[in-house]
XYZ file of C-alpha atoms in Angstrom:
695
model
C 110.800 129.912 72.045
C 112.789 132.205 74.672
C 111.309 132.453 78.117
C 110.958 135.571 79.876
C 109.247 135.462 83.393
C 108.852 137.726 86.295
C 109.811 136.368 89.784
C 107.154 134.852 91.500
C 105.082 131.616 90.981
C 104.494 130.094 87.422
C 102.227 126.875 86.647
C 103.156 123.377 85.385
C 102.236 119.880 85.754
C 104.304 117.001 87.181
C 105.729 114.841 84.279
C 106.585 111.809 86.232
C 105.045 108.028 86.156
C 102.509 108.656 88.888
C 98.741 108.317 88.634
C 98.415 111.822 90.496
C 99.896 113.876 87.515
C 99.819 116.993 90.032
C 99.236 120.430 89.125
C 102.169 122.412 90.193
C 103.014 126.084 91.148
C 106.640 126.697 90.362
C 108.685 129.420 92.181
C 110.927 131.408 89.845
C 113.505 133.360 91.695
C 114.659 136.781 90.991
C 117.785 135.348 89.209
C 115.320 133.515 86.884
C 116.062 130.095 88.439
C 113.644 127.472 89.558
C 113.068 127.384 93.402
C 110.607 125.251 95.483
C 107.672 123.658 93.792
C 104.250 123.220 95.421
C 100.971 121.470 94.778
C 98.498 123.591 93.311
C 95.473 124.424 95.580
C 93.536 125.330 92.434
C 93.160 121.994 91.182
C 90.800 120.009 93.268
C 92.433 116.679 93.121
C 95.969 117.843 93.633
C 94.476 120.154 96.487
C 97.755 121.907 97.299
C 99.883 118.734 98.185
C 102.609 117.085 96.117
C 105.601 114.574 97.190
C 108.729 115.972 98.718
C 110.922 114.588 96.082
C 109.157 116.856 93.528
C 109.057 119.658 95.684
C 112.669 119.789 95.775
C 113.079 119.314 91.864
C 115.634 122.082 91.673
C 118.058 119.450 93.020
C 117.740 117.648 89.693
C 117.530 120.746 87.332
C 120.752 122.150 88.810
C 122.701 118.980 89.735
C 126.348 119.047 88.972
C 126.395 115.624 87.393
C 123.520 116.385 84.885
C 124.475 115.572 81.265
C 125.398 118.608 79.283
C 127.135 117.616 76.001
C 126.776 114.702 73.445
C 129.079 111.793 74.323
C 130.932 109.373 71.938
C 131.949 106.089 73.592
C 135.735 105.577 72.864
C 136.384 102.583 75.049
C 135.124 99.133 75.539
C 131.528 98.938 75.659
C 130.267 99.430 79.301
C 133.649 100.796 80.237
C 132.206 104.480 80.825
C 135.029 106.171 78.728
C 133.325 108.969 76.577
C 134.556 112.057 74.901
C 132.467 115.144 74.174
C 131.389 115.460 70.612
C 129.125 117.995 68.774
C 125.196 117.676 68.434
C 125.800 117.478 64.560
C 128.240 114.780 64.657
C 126.184 112.697 67.294
C 123.044 112.965 65.181
C 124.999 112.090 62.079
C 126.573 108.915 63.849
C 123.224 107.709 65.046
C 121.664 108.121 61.557
C 124.423 106.474 59.860
C 124.087 103.454 62.300
C 120.418 103.176 61.471
C 120.731 103.382 57.737
C 123.600 100.889 58.003
C 121.295 98.479 60.080
C 118.395 98.866 57.664
C 120.396 98.400 54.515
C 121.835 95.168 55.936
C 119.224 93.550 58.119
C 115.939 95.532 57.240
C 114.069 98.256 58.939
C 112.728 95.894 61.748
C 116.398 95.361 63.025
C 116.059 99.068 64.527
C 114.195 99.143 67.777
C 113.224 102.746 69.064
C 112.754 102.031 72.796
C 110.892 104.078 75.434
C 108.540 104.332 78.428
C 107.513 106.731 81.159
C 110.654 108.721 82.228
C 108.191 111.728 81.064
C 104.469 111.097 80.906
C 104.353 114.346 78.364
C 102.329 112.963 75.290
C 104.606 114.965 72.846
C 108.132 114.649 74.402
C 107.322 110.666 75.178
C 105.480 109.609 72.207
C 107.158 111.491 69.209
C 109.429 108.554 69.064
C 106.456 106.475 67.759
C 106.156 108.787 64.553
C 109.797 107.903 63.655
C 109.152 104.220 64.463
C 105.885 104.155 62.155
C 107.159 106.268 59.227
C 110.339 104.142 59.032
C 108.673 100.858 59.719
C 111.058 100.280 62.688
C 110.116 97.421 65.210
C 107.147 98.288 67.337
C 107.209 98.042 70.884
C 104.547 96.209 73.062
C 104.743 98.001 76.457
C 103.847 95.577 79.074
C 106.311 96.610 81.866
C 103.785 98.474 84.136
C 100.105 98.620 83.589
C 98.987 95.528 81.477
C 97.972 92.890 84.239
C 96.053 95.640 86.408
C 94.413 97.093 83.267
C 93.394 93.830 81.969
C 91.985 92.832 85.393
C 89.944 95.897 85.799
C 88.527 95.922 82.307
C 87.639 92.432 82.479
C 84.883 93.278 85.065
C 83.749 96.808 84.108
C 84.520 96.792 80.445
C 86.145 100.261 80.735
C 89.446 101.786 82.198
C 87.336 104.303 84.427
C 85.333 104.719 87.665
C 83.898 107.036 90.165
C 85.284 110.474 90.635
C 88.574 109.726 92.858
C 87.845 113.059 94.688
C 84.767 111.357 96.111
C 86.880 109.554 98.750
C 86.699 112.593 100.658
C 82.994 111.993 101.189
C 83.419 108.190 101.911
C 82.911 106.521 105.215
C 85.442 103.961 104.399
C 88.431 103.948 101.927
C 90.018 100.740 101.105
C 93.611 101.463 99.658
C 94.632 98.137 98.149
C 97.649 97.311 96.165
C 99.507 100.688 96.500
C 101.463 102.425 99.087
C 99.699 105.853 98.654
C 101.917 107.754 101.206
C 105.083 106.717 99.080
C 103.622 106.460 95.411
C 100.548 108.876 95.162
C 100.251 111.200 98.309
C 96.892 112.685 97.085
C 94.917 109.440 97.680
C 95.967 110.112 101.335
C 95.024 113.696 101.143
C 91.239 112.806 100.348
C 91.153 109.590 102.665
C 92.411 111.591 105.526
C 90.178 114.408 104.880
C 87.074 111.867 104.967
C 88.450 110.489 108.327
C 88.601 114.010 109.875
C 85.413 115.283 108.632
C 83.283 112.227 108.505
C 84.950 109.607 110.976
C 85.755 107.345 107.988
C 87.782 104.452 108.404
C 90.973 103.873 106.186
C 91.863 100.293 105.372
C 95.172 99.391 103.704
C 95.949 95.989 102.163
C 99.482 95.345 101.201
C 102.331 92.685 101.264
C 104.293 94.453 104.137
C 103.608 97.025 106.734
C 104.231 100.254 104.460
C 103.594 103.922 105.863
C 100.147 103.754 104.339
C 99.457 100.532 106.397
C 100.737 102.274 109.462
C 98.439 105.070 109.191
C 95.356 102.900 108.448
C 92.756 102.256 110.890
C 92.857 98.580 109.742
C 96.045 97.296 108.150
C 96.146 93.968 106.461
C 99.605 92.316 105.743
C 99.069 89.361 103.583
C 101.453 86.971 101.438
C 102.575 88.390 98.096
C 99.816 87.209 95.272
C 97.360 86.039 97.864
C 95.092 89.198 97.226
C 92.255 87.146 95.312
C 91.988 84.682 98.388
C 91.089 87.630 100.617
C 88.717 89.184 98.079
C 86.860 85.854 97.560
C 86.552 85.411 101.435
C 85.204 89.173 101.684
C 82.663 88.152 99.112
C 81.835 84.774 100.906
C 81.143 86.807 104.035
C 78.778 89.146 101.985
C 76.637 86.445 100.591
C 76.800 84.572 104.182
C 75.809 87.720 106.316
C 73.487 89.288 104.161
C 75.533 92.220 102.907
C 75.339 91.169 99.247
C 72.944 93.470 97.244
C 71.224 90.639 95.206
C 68.827 93.202 93.566
C 71.727 95.214 92.090
C 73.528 91.969 90.899
C 70.466 90.727 89.224
C 70.297 94.054 87.233
C 73.956 94.709 86.789
C 76.078 91.550 86.842
C 76.262 88.671 84.515
C 76.543 85.569 86.993
C 75.615 86.218 90.623
C 74.041 83.017 91.497
C 76.878 81.022 90.020
C 79.348 83.162 91.978
C 77.687 82.660 95.093
C 77.654 79.047 94.656
C 81.330 79.146 93.748
C 82.193 81.175 96.871
C 80.564 78.867 99.373
C 83.797 77.044 99.959
C 85.924 80.167 99.896
C 85.597 80.806 103.640
C 87.678 83.005 106.051
C 89.408 79.916 107.168
C 90.195 78.958 103.592
C 91.793 82.443 103.005
C 93.608 82.605 106.127
C 95.460 79.465 105.226
C 96.628 81.224 101.891
C 96.984 84.823 102.820
C 98.528 84.513 106.198
C 96.041 86.765 107.854
C 93.949 85.533 110.790
C 90.287 84.725 110.463
C 89.481 87.564 112.650
C 91.277 89.949 110.450
C 89.393 88.793 107.562
C 86.070 88.817 109.430
C 86.521 92.197 110.518
C 87.337 93.575 107.130
C 84.489 91.799 105.462
C 82.125 93.376 108.117
C 83.382 96.804 107.843
C 82.931 96.958 103.982
C 79.581 94.982 104.146
C 78.180 97.378 106.540
C 79.487 100.514 105.285
C 77.394 101.659 102.254
C 79.899 104.325 101.340
C 82.953 102.399 100.733
C 85.555 103.289 98.205
C 87.991 100.627 96.969
C 91.198 102.573 95.490
C 92.938 99.672 93.844
C 96.494 100.271 92.765
C 99.401 98.765 90.625
C 100.614 96.441 93.196
C 98.056 93.977 91.470
C 100.153 94.118 88.305
C 103.251 92.825 89.898
C 102.231 89.088 90.369
C 101.751 86.324 88.005
C 98.108 86.047 89.098
C 97.826 89.875 89.368
C 94.926 89.989 86.523
C 92.940 87.530 88.547
C 93.495 89.310 91.798
C 92.534 92.767 90.496
C 89.220 91.393 88.958
C 88.464 89.651 92.400
C 89.128 92.952 94.363
C 87.059 94.845 92.004
C 84.216 92.407 92.199
C 83.360 93.060 95.839
C 82.125 96.497 94.850
C 79.530 94.880 92.675
C 78.605 92.117 95.093
C 77.880 94.890 97.688
C 76.370 97.127 95.231
C 78.639 99.973 96.186
C 78.681 101.757 92.633
C 75.210 103.152 93.205
C 76.451 105.796 95.831
C 78.602 108.821 96.086
C 81.867 108.194 97.631
C 81.552 104.397 97.131
C 82.417 101.757 94.342
C 85.879 101.044 92.996
C 88.585 102.959 91.160
C 91.927 102.118 89.538
C 92.514 104.423 86.390
C 90.614 106.932 84.313
C 92.199 106.245 81.185
C 89.019 106.073 79.102
C 88.078 109.486 79.630
C 90.856 110.792 77.443
C 90.162 110.276 73.803
C 93.082 111.977 72.081
C 93.663 112.127 68.330
C 97.374 111.361 68.457
C 97.818 110.830 64.575
C 100.349 113.802 64.072
C 102.313 113.055 67.310
C 102.676 109.392 66.650
C 102.299 109.086 62.965
C 99.137 106.681 63.371
C 98.296 107.521 59.727
C 101.536 105.525 58.567
C 101.644 102.744 61.184
C 102.194 99.252 59.514
C 100.140 96.715 61.186
C 102.448 94.106 59.497
C 105.656 95.244 61.523
C 106.490 93.021 64.511
C 105.966 93.904 68.027
C 108.919 93.368 70.522
C 108.005 93.048 74.117
C 109.929 95.666 75.652
C 109.759 93.843 79.119
C 111.651 91.174 77.510
C 114.488 93.269 76.381
C 117.015 90.682 77.728
C 115.606 87.759 75.516
C 115.226 90.034 72.509
C 118.789 91.335 72.707
C 120.277 88.140 73.212
C 118.506 86.659 70.360
C 116.004 84.431 71.614
C 113.935 83.194 68.649
C 110.679 83.508 70.220
C 111.228 86.904 71.727
C 112.368 88.145 68.201
C 108.970 87.221 66.687
C 110.728 85.434 63.664
C 112.392 88.500 62.649
C 115.845 89.978 62.445
C 118.189 90.466 65.280
C 117.850 93.962 66.757
C 121.051 95.999 65.604
C 120.182 99.487 66.519
C 118.416 101.197 69.341
C 117.322 104.702 70.300
C 116.278 105.072 73.870
C 114.446 107.767 75.388
C 112.606 108.081 78.621
C 113.573 104.692 80.200
C 116.417 103.064 81.880
C 116.139 99.357 80.771
C 119.498 98.266 82.151
C 118.160 98.589 85.483
C 114.513 98.527 85.509
C 113.837 95.551 83.279
C 113.796 91.967 84.582
C 116.621 89.311 84.177
C 119.234 91.745 84.375
C 122.234 89.540 83.586
C 120.427 88.601 80.261
C 119.876 92.460 79.444
C 123.446 93.307 80.366
C 124.753 90.622 77.871
C 122.472 91.959 75.181
C 123.593 95.624 75.681
C 127.063 94.721 75.636
C 127.008 93.285 72.251
C 129.740 94.676 69.948
C 127.316 94.554 66.958
C 124.528 96.445 68.773
C 124.606 100.062 68.236
C 122.884 102.041 71.350
C 122.008 105.733 71.500
C 120.643 107.118 74.741
C 118.990 110.428 75.115
C 119.133 111.242 79.055
C 119.454 113.508 81.824
C 122.147 111.596 83.765
C 124.549 108.971 83.219
C 122.401 106.003 83.994
C 123.468 102.409 83.957
C 121.975 102.288 80.265
C 123.649 105.472 79.291
C 126.910 103.765 80.412
C 126.669 101.081 77.760
C 125.683 103.457 74.887
C 127.557 104.191 71.894
C 126.223 107.821 71.809
C 124.737 109.573 74.786
C 122.708 112.762 74.248
C 121.918 115.200 76.898
C 118.257 115.921 77.573
C 116.038 118.714 78.870
C 113.954 118.475 82.016
C 110.169 119.167 81.981
C 110.485 122.868 83.216
C 112.737 123.299 80.108
C 110.188 122.205 77.358
C 106.567 122.479 76.533
C 104.190 119.419 76.935
C 100.747 118.143 77.767
C 99.901 115.505 80.446
C 96.833 113.424 81.178
C 96.267 112.003 84.499
C 95.486 108.336 85.093
C 94.740 108.533 88.995
C 92.382 111.767 88.617
C 90.458 113.502 85.648
C 92.544 116.296 84.337
C 94.439 117.348 81.193
C 97.147 119.674 82.257
C 99.656 121.714 80.233
C 103.404 122.033 81.256
C 104.876 125.037 79.498
C 108.505 125.727 79.217
C 109.377 127.951 82.068
C 113.250 128.394 81.877
C 115.839 127.907 79.239
C 117.782 124.815 79.403
C 121.610 124.996 80.024
C 123.511 125.131 76.834
C 123.654 121.421 75.493
C 120.580 119.486 76.457
C 117.844 119.293 73.763
C 114.280 118.184 74.067
C 113.123 114.759 72.746
C 111.123 116.118 69.941
C 114.305 118.035 68.699
C 116.143 114.593 68.454
C 113.252 113.015 66.668
C 112.859 115.804 64.086
C 116.663 116.102 63.490
C 117.034 112.273 63.005
C 114.026 112.182 60.561
C 115.783 114.609 58.274
C 118.949 112.523 58.255
C 116.916 109.195 57.724
C 114.840 110.594 54.868
C 111.543 110.189 57.040
C 108.692 112.377 55.752
C 105.671 113.343 57.754
C 104.124 116.736 58.758
C 104.682 116.028 62.337
C 108.433 116.263 61.921
C 107.958 119.831 61.141
C 105.976 120.826 64.220
C 107.126 122.427 67.492
C 105.610 120.782 70.757
C 103.246 123.604 71.133
C 102.050 123.079 67.633
C 101.444 119.383 68.393
C 99.671 120.204 71.468
C 97.294 122.571 69.751
C 96.629 120.099 66.760
C 95.951 117.244 69.172
C 93.323 119.256 71.186
C 91.672 120.682 68.280
C 91.348 117.375 66.410
C 89.963 115.832 69.517
C 87.208 118.329 70.146
C 89.020 119.758 73.257
C 89.412 123.295 72.172
C 92.848 125.037 71.676
C 96.232 125.346 73.662
C 95.229 128.872 74.195
C 92.134 127.976 75.914
C 93.868 125.162 78.071
C 96.768 127.739 79.021
C 94.156 130.283 80.260
C 92.162 127.495 82.228
C 95.444 125.768 83.392
C 93.568 122.242 83.326
C 90.534 120.588 81.673
C 88.400 118.475 83.962
C 87.283 115.353 82.031
C 85.199 113.752 84.840
C 81.832 112.646 83.344
C 78.428 113.002 85.269
C 77.659 110.567 88.305
C 75.508 108.174 86.326
C 78.216 107.575 83.718
C 81.071 107.334 86.270
C 79.241 104.903 88.499
C 77.682 102.726 85.672
C 74.234 103.537 86.762
C 73.259 103.274 82.984
C 75.010 99.967 82.756
C 78.827 98.685 82.658
C 81.050 98.868 79.490
C 79.840 95.729 77.892
C 76.994 95.726 75.243
C 74.679 94.205 77.791
C 75.395 96.558 80.380
C 76.458 93.745 82.676
C 79.392 93.480 85.248
C 81.422 90.305 84.259
C 82.041 87.993 87.225
C 82.815 85.582 84.470
C 84.793 87.461 81.940
C 86.101 86.013 78.620
C 89.865 86.438 79.459
C 91.101 86.463 75.759
C 88.565 89.090 74.727
C 89.060 91.643 77.251
C 88.849 95.072 75.422
C 92.552 96.245 76.235
C 95.649 96.933 74.105
C 97.280 93.395 73.406
C 99.059 91.490 70.620
C 97.142 88.175 71.538
C 97.095 85.603 74.345
C 100.188 84.775 76.323
C 101.338 82.968 79.338
C 99.173 80.205 80.686
C 95.932 81.906 79.918
C 94.064 78.594 79.167
C 94.414 77.902 82.917
C 92.965 81.147 84.172
C 89.837 80.757 86.628
C 86.358 81.629 85.201
C 85.169 83.089 88.304
C 87.003 85.150 90.929
C 89.413 82.788 92.598
C 92.695 82.319 94.142
C 95.032 81.163 91.053
C 98.213 79.729 92.491
C 100.488 80.451 89.627
C 102.939 82.422 91.769
C 106.699 81.733 92.036
C 106.305 79.701 95.167
C 109.123 79.419 97.882
C 110.660 75.878 97.680
C 113.563 74.206 99.779
C 116.174 75.841 97.761
C 114.449 79.307 97.596
C 112.713 79.679 100.964
C 112.004 83.369 100.562
C 109.502 85.316 98.486
C 110.842 88.568 97.383
C 108.961 91.759 96.783
C 110.749 94.793 95.105
C 108.809 97.745 96.192
C 108.918 101.644 95.460
C 110.964 103.485 97.887
C 109.539 106.902 99.099
C 112.356 109.110 97.873
C 112.821 107.634 94.186
C 110.452 107.230 91.465
C 111.397 104.043 89.494
C 115.119 105.082 88.867
C 114.519 108.856 89.033
C 115.728 110.926 91.832
C 118.322 108.371 92.749
C 120.900 110.939 91.741
C 119.662 113.792 93.904
C 121.559 114.291 97.356
C 118.474 114.410 99.392
C 116.735 111.413 98.152
C 119.835 109.366 98.002
C 120.786 110.297 101.593
C 117.037 109.709 103.067
C 117.070 106.181 101.415
C 120.726 105.543 102.632
C 121.746 102.310 100.747
C 120.287 99.319 99.138
C 118.767 97.185 102.003
C 116.532 94.087 102.461
C 113.706 93.791 104.910
C 113.744 90.557 106.889
C 112.064 89.444 109.702
C 113.970 88.944 112.837
C 112.962 85.449 113.412
C 113.952 84.488 109.737
C 117.220 86.389 109.957
C 118.089 84.627 113.393
C 117.849 81.307 111.740
C 120.563 82.353 108.999
C 122.768 84.126 111.702
C 121.946 87.523 110.213
C 122.147 90.791 112.407
C 120.634 94.138 111.568
C 123.102 95.776 109.053
C 124.978 92.731 108.075
C 125.829 92.414 104.296
C 123.733 89.824 102.805
C 123.290 88.110 99.450
C 119.961 86.937 97.882
C 119.684 84.924 94.585
C 118.114 82.342 92.504
C 118.780 80.650 89.187
C 118.746 84.213 87.379
C 121.719 85.656 89.455
C 122.426 87.206 92.800
C 122.330 90.654 94.386
C 124.234 92.000 97.411
C 122.496 94.303 100.134
C 122.445 95.034 103.753
C 119.817 93.473 105.965
C 117.263 95.605 107.884
C 115.402 93.699 110.615
C 111.753 94.485 110.237
C 108.647 92.791 111.774
C 105.956 93.999 109.362
C 106.268 91.144 107.082
C 104.566 87.537 106.707
C 107.220 84.889 107.503
C 109.458 84.114 104.525
C 108.707 87.430 102.715
C 111.533 89.869 102.264
C 111.318 93.261 100.618
C 113.677 95.371 98.644
C 112.880 98.949 98.336
C 113.742 101.174 95.458
C 115.185 100.601 92.132
C 118.830 101.491 92.957
C 121.388 102.058 90.400
C 123.239 98.962 89.626
C 126.376 100.360 90.847
C 124.846 101.104 94.309
C 125.164 97.252 95.029
C 128.254 95.495 95.859
C 129.096 93.445 92.662
C 127.161 96.074 90.378
C 124.007 93.730 89.959
C 120.671 95.407 90.701
C 117.755 94.106 92.256
C 116.014 93.257 88.924
C 118.612 90.563 88.138
C 116.340 88.220 90.162
C 113.129 88.862 88.538
C 111.717 86.892 85.723
C 110.531 88.065 82.380
C 108.123 85.201 81.615
C 104.759 86.534 80.343
C 101.930 87.053 82.678
C 98.576 85.526 81.354
C 96.530 86.623 79.564
C 98.313 89.655 77.617
C 101.943 89.803 79.301
C 103.613 92.004 82.111
C 106.388 91.548 84.759
C 106.000 90.049 88.066
C 108.290 92.216 89.901
C 106.762 91.171 93.261
C 106.595 87.561 92.663
C 110.217 86.073 92.970
C 111.552 83.163 94.967
C 115.033 83.390 96.478
C 117.561 82.153 98.755
C 119.179 84.267 101.395
C 122.472 84.112 103.255
C 124.852 86.354 105.239
C 127.739 87.587 102.891
């Protein structure tokens, strides 16, 4: 499809891995180039506001270092010596490598690998169609959402909640486990609106003094992984001081009396010793939410980053049920609206030919998988060939030293389809240049709101980059893969999915710009009952039967507490490793995206480690000093930044910088573990013990 647009503004949707999924107005210059991007005022959640890094997206689109031609590795793997080749030769080489691996080791020796570099349902997920038709190894995608979603669904039985736009009519908005200013600015839009129009209080709960904490009326900085202790103390206060809605719980909850008895010993004093907060801070928080009927808990993905994150999410969510908040507009709890979107993705993903007997490989454990650990390989053959789209595992996955060894195997063939020469592209045998979201068609669903949005192709890509679906369909031809989906364009896939999901047509979506899927108040607030057969919220969930995507129990699931509680399974500091490391998002990056753009990189400066001045002084570390942190998994070099907004013994490294940005070439995820979080997996990125010394 050739694009011809008049100068002015066109419409699109943000493709990045962010719950907001903003509706965009895109400037088209008289020269037919992309100018400034703005948030659409026509979308009531986006409300005219987007983050600055997406606003200056033209920096990425027209970056001089963008990949433009297919590349063949002609040096030692990882050395970075490539030569240009044609698309035909590149695709032929990939297909030959896949066919050779399949012939010698079986189809499961090929592992298509992707995640959320784009959230577009066609461009992101068409790789699944190739996987299923060819019976390649399946991926169990645990790296981001699994613990948080499991903890949420354990209580409500459904991944949904009140309309997030209701924050604007709240009297108290609790932003817990997310730095909204940095990672989902629209949460702040609606919370601040409530403060301006209603005098609402904003509470932020996090593990360091983020910009969101600084903008809050009450900021609570607790020790990493101690969230459930705070939640239990708040519920203790609710029962103790008469804030608990016993009538509501009698109708809507499974074990309120048992919970009340259990919480009698979970006092503010008990929680203060665990969280590092003062008793006064905990009492103030408990009183505020207990006496404010319109309190809205906005619970984020920070919960997913600790080994006890599932339990912590469930405990925080349970406060809303103890207080009976779900009954009122502008109140309750919200995490994600995924259950609203029931798409028929059969054609995109080839679900009609999926083989349930094909093994699942945990894509968070790419290091153990590629280094041949038997438990990670699930009893199957070694991985001999990979196609990687929408992901940069050489930087973002845990145990980077192990991942590096795996990717540098001479007997592993890797094809990376990318926009820039990432750390993963550098270890590839073939690198293919990819389009950006304004150069192809796709459809998006929002997790943090309720919209379905279409993002049309607005400009032609440069000569060279091709969209994901092109690569998938062309490889299918060469691999002998047959499925109707391989013969459809992105627009045809979108139209097919919408019609077969009972959601109209693409033409109708384009005319309306977005489709609001928010259900009525009673459904969203569980007035007719929660998502279990008996309609009861689960204070006491059956952890191994929570209705979320999984491949069976893993991690120390047998030890999980039956009621909301602090579960001490975090990677505790010890004499050898006296610090707890948090690897938090940077304001100007999004995972590893935007690290290459000049403005984002210059604003972030360099990889730094936030350290309290008293902790630094004991080690003879001054502001700006080169430091090294490490544990049994490896070591990483950064520069110290003295920062007082931390609990003692906690250090924070913001942003997933490219490995090469660090002295020694080892990125921050060298230090994070790939052990599985109970009950269904995940990665504890904010739950790492380390030593620290001046370099």
